[in-house]
XYZ file of C-alpha atoms in Angstrom:
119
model
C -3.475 -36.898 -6.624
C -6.145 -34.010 -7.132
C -6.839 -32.870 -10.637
C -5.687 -29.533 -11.598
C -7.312 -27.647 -14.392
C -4.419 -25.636 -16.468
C -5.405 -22.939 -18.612
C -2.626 -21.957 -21.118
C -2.965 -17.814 -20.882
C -1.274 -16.277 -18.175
C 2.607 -16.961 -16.920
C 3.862 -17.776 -13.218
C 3.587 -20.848 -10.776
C 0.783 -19.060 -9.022
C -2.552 -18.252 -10.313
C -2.894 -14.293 -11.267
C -4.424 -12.247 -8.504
C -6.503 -9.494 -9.622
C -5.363 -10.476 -12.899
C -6.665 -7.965 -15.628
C -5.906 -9.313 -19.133
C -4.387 -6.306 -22.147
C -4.487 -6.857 -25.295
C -1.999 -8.506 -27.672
C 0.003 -7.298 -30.191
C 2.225 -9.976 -31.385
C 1.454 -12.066 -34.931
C 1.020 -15.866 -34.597
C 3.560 -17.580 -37.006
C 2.208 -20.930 -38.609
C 3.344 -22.914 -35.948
C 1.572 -20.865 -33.424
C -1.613 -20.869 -35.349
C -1.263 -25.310 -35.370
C -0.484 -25.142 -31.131
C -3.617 -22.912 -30.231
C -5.520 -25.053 -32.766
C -4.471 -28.185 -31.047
C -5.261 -26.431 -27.898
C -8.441 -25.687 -28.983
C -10.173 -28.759 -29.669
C -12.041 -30.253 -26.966
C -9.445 -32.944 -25.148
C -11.525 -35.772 -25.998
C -11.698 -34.962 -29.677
C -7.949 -34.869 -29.776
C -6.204 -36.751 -32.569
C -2.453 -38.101 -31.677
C -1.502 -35.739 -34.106
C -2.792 -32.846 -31.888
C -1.290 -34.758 -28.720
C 1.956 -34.532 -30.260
C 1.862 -30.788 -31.513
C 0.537 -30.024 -27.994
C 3.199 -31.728 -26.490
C 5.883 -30.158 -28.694
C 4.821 -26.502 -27.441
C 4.600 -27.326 -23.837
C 7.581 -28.874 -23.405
C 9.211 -25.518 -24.946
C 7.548 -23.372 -22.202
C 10.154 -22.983 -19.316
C 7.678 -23.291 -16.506
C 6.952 -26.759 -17.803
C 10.324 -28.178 -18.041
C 11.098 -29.722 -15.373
C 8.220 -31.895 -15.386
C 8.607 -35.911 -16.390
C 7.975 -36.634 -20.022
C 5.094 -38.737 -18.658
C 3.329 -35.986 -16.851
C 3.335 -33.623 -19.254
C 2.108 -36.227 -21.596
C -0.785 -36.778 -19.201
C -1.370 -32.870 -19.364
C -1.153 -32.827 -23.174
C -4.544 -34.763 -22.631
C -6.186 -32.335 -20.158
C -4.800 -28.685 -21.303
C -7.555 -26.229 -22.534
C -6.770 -23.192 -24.031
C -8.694 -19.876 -23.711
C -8.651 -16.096 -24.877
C -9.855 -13.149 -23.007
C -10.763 -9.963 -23.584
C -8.710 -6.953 -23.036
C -10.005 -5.594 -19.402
C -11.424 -9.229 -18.240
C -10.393 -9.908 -14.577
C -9.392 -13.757 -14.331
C -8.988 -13.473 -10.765
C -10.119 -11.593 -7.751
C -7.682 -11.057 -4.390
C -9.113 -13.847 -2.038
C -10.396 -16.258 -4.507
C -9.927 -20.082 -4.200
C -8.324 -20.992 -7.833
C -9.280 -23.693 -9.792
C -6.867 -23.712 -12.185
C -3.349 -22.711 -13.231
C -2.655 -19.988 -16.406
C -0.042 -19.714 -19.056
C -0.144 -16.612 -20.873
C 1.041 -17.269 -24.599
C 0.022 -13.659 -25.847
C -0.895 -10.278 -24.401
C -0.086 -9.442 -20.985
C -1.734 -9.529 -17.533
C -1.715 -7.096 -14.552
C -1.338 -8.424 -11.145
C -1.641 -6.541 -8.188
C -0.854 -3.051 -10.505
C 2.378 -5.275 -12.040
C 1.950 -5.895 -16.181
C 3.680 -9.297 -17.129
C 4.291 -10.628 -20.439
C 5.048 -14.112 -21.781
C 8.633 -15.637 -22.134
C 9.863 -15.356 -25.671
């Protein structure tokens, strides 16, 4: 099976094209504040309290659910989280991706479309 890097920061099955990122708006409740700080920490400094926090807030996202508990445990291990600037292009038409984005805040314009995150 071929490793796939995931990204949590921009939504959809298919990795943004001429993704610009905006900026966000929203306020990051406690919770929030615990996942991205899970996220945060390099995967091999993860404690299994981090794995489990992790775990809690992917299995919430709808694009993740219909994977087997044991996959998304394995992803719980490999997940990196990032921020970008308002303006940054993730993604040019025509490039190979490397890796696969959830966007928990802000929104991201593809192909002159803006998309938000799920609620």
């Amino acid at each position: 099976m071929r490793e796939v890097d995931v990204k949590l920061r921009s939504a959809g099955y298919e990795p943004p094209r001429n993704g610009t990122v905006a900026p966000s708006c929203g306020v990051m409740t406690d919770w929030d504040q615990m996942f991205v700080r899970s996220l945060a920490r390099p995967p091999a400094c993860r404690s299994l309290q981090d794995l489990q926090v992790i775990y809690y807030g992917l299995s919430g996202l709808e694009a993740l659910q219909t994977l087997r508990d044991s996959a998304l445990r394995a992803l719980c291990k490999v997940v990196r989280y990032e921020k970008h600037q308002a303006n940054d292009v993730l993604y040019y038409t025509g490039e190979l991706s490397t890796c696969w984005y959830i966007l928990l805040s802000g929104s991201v314009f593809i192909d002159g479309s803006m998309f938000l995150p799920r609620s």
